[in-house]
PDB file of C-alpha atoms in Angstrom:
ATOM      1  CA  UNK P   1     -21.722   3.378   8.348  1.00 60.00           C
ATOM      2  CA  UNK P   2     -21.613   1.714  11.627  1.00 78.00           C
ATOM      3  CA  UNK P   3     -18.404   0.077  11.661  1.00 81.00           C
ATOM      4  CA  UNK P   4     -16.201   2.199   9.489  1.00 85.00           C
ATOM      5  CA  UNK P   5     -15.302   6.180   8.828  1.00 88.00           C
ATOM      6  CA  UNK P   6     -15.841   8.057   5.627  1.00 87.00           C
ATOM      7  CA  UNK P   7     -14.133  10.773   4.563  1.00 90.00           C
ATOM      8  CA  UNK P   8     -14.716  13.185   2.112  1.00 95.00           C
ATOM      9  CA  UNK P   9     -12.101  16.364   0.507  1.00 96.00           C
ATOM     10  CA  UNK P  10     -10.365  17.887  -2.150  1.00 97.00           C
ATOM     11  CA  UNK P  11      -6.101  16.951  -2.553  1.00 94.00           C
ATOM     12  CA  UNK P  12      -4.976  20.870  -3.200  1.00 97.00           C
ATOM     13  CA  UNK P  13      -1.244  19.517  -3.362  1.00 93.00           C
ATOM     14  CA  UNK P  14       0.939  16.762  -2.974  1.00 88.00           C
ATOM     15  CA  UNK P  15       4.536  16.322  -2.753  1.00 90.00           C
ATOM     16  CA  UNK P  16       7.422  13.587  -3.807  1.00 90.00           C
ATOM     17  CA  UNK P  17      11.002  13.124  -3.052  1.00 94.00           C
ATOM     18  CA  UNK P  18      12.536  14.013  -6.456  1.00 94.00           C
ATOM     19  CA  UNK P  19      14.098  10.155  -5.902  1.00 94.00           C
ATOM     20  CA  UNK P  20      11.025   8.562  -6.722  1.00 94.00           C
ATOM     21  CA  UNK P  21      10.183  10.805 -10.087  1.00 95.00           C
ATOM     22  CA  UNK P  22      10.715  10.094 -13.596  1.00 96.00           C
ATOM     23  CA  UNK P  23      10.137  13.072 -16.528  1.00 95.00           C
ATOM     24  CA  UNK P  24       8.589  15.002 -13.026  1.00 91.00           C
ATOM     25  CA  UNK P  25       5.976  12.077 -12.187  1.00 90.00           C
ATOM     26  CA  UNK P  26       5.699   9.388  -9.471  1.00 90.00           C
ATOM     27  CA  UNK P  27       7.101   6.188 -10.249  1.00 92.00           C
ATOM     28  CA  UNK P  28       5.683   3.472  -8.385  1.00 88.00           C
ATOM     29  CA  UNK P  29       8.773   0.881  -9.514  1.00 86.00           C
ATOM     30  CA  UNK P  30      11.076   3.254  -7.633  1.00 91.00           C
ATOM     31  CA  UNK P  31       8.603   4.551  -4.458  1.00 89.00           C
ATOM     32  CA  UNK P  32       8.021   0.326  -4.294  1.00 88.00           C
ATOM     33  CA  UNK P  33       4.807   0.498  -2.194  1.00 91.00           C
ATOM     34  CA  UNK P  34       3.558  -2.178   0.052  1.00 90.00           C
ATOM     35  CA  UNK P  35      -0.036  -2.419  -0.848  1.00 92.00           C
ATOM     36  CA  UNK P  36      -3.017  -4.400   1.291  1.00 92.00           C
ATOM     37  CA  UNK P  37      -5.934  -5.434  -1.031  1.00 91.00           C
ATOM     38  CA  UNK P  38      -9.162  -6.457   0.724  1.00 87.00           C
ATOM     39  CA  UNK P  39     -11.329  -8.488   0.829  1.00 84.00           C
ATOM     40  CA  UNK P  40      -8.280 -11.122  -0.293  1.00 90.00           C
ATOM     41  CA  UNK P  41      -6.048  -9.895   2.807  1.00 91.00           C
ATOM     42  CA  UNK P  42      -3.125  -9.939   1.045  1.00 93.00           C
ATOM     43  CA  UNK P  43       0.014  -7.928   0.608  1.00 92.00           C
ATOM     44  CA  UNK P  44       1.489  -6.724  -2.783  1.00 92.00           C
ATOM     45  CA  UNK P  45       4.588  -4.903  -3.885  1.00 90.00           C
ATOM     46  CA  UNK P  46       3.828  -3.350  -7.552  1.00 85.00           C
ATOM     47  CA  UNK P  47       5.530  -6.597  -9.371  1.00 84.00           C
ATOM     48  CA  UNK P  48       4.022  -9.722  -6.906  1.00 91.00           C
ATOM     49  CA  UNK P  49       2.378 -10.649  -4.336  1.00 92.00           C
ATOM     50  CA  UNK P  50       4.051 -10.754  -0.911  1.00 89.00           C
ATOM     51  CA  UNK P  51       2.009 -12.794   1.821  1.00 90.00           C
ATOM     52  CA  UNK P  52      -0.948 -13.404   3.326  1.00 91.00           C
ATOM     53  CA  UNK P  53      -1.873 -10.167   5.438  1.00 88.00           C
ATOM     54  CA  UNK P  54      -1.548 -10.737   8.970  1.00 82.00           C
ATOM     55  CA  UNK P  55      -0.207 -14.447   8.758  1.00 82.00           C
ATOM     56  CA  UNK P  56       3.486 -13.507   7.412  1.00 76.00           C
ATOM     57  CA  UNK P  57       3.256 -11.402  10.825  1.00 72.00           C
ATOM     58  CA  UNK P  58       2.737 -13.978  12.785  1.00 75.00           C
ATOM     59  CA  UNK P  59       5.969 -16.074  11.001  1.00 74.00           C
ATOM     60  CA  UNK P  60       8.423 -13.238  11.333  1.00 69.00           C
ATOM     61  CA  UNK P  61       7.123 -13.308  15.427  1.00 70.00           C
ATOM     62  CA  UNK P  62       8.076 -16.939  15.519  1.00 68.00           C
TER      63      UNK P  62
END
């Protein structure tokens, strides 16, 4: 892979601010994540989509 890294392991444990649980599980409504999907460039909170990657950057710089 020339142009990009790969990774490869095992998650033994993972932790969460009890803030963002519900019944002792993540809950992505409350953690609200700001997710890039590619090849689109676009950004995404959990309910909609936010902007187009790297453009809405270039507004807020304005």
């Amino acid at each position: 892979m020339p142009t990009h890294d790969l990774f490869v392991g095992e998650i033994i444990a993972s932790y969460a601010d009890k803030k963002i649980l519900t019944d002792g599980k993540p809950d992505l409504a409350k953690l609200n994540p700001l997710l890039l999907t590619m090849p689109n460039n676009y950004y995404w909170t959990v309910k909609e989509k936010v902007g187009k990657a790297w453009d809405i950057g270039r507004e807020l710089q304005k």
